[in-house]
Amino acid sequence: MSGASPLSPGAPSPAPFGRVITAMVTPFAADGSLDLELAARLASHLVDHGSDGLVLSGTTGESPTLSWEEEHRLFAAVKQAVGGRASLIAGCGSNSTAEAVAATRQAAALGADAALVVVPYYNKPPQEGLEAHFRAVAEAAPELPLMLYNIPGRTGTSISADTTARLMDLPNVVSFKAASGTTEEVSQLRAACGERLAIYSGDDALTLPMLAVGAVGVVSVASHLAGVQIQRLVQAFLAGDHATALALHEQLLPLCKALFCTTNPIPVKAALELSGWAVGSPRLPLVSANDDVRTRLTTVLAALRPT
């Protein structure tokens, strides 16, 4: 367990980037180009409504269809709008180690607070390859904290707790976005890596269960619509007010489920539009939400507003 430290009974790790981090959508204009002015306004709104940090150009931000140049311009616009008020985490993952290294170096140069680096997708490397990949990225920008991102439903590969533990000798491997869909992943990581690794829920619906087993916060999609409530949930849990945390979890669960009723970020972009934020359609091969999805979102949002 390289780098592991003893666990304090019942104590979560510190949260290096805050408790609620929004995986921000990328706004597009009607012609499909970046809408940087709207991105800046949305980022400011999110920070004013519960978000401690923002992930830019992640899964929700449609990184597969953004060019690196677009990602850099998006980051610069958002940094100008909210820099210093929130942690800014740049999506730097790739299934090419050389690309991930270059993107992480660029994120450091642009002044990012951290880099989100997803498990390489499609080429399905073994654990030895995953370790070598993340080690190369970490060593390329040793001054930049990294959040490793495990989402096997999209990548086809899962980094193990043992592999993550071997990476803990790298001082900038500080956090982990757990999106395997199980709370067991958090427990395995805590056992293998100790409390220095700050684990964030990567699934809105599992935020409370993951907090209960040692996660420190959430990288959220639902916080686009309910950031204040999600922040209240996390803070209530940390304060020992588990009844309030549970009540908020149950209140938010229909929204969390609706936002993943089809491929993210199709629903959240539709929900933002229904809430007055015209962030544009996703880029192909993703498509706009159909009528059934929009009807479900309308119902969920109407139920949410009175709170």
Short mmCIF file of C-alpha atoms in Angstrom, two decimals, residues 18 46 123 127 153 174 218 231 278 289-290 307:
data_model
loop_
_atom_site.label_atom_id
_atom_site.label_comp_id
_atom_site.label_asym_id
_atom_site.label_seq_id
_atom_site.Cartn_x
_atom_site.Cartn_y
_atom_site.Cartn_z
CA GLY A 18 -14.30 21.60 -2.12
CA LEU A 46 -22.95 27.75 -10.54
CA ASN A 123 -7.83 0.36 -26.03
CA GLN A 127 -3.35 -2.67 -14.91
CA GLY A 153 -19.23 1.98 -18.08
CA VAL A 174 -4.46 13.47 -4.54
CA VAL A 218 -19.31 14.80 -5.29
CA GLN A 231 -24.27 21.45 -0.82
CA ALA A 278 -30.10 28.10 -23.61
CA ALA A 289 -33.54 15.21 -25.76
CA ASN A 290 -36.74 13.74 -27.17
CA THR A 307 -37.74 23.90 -2.16
#
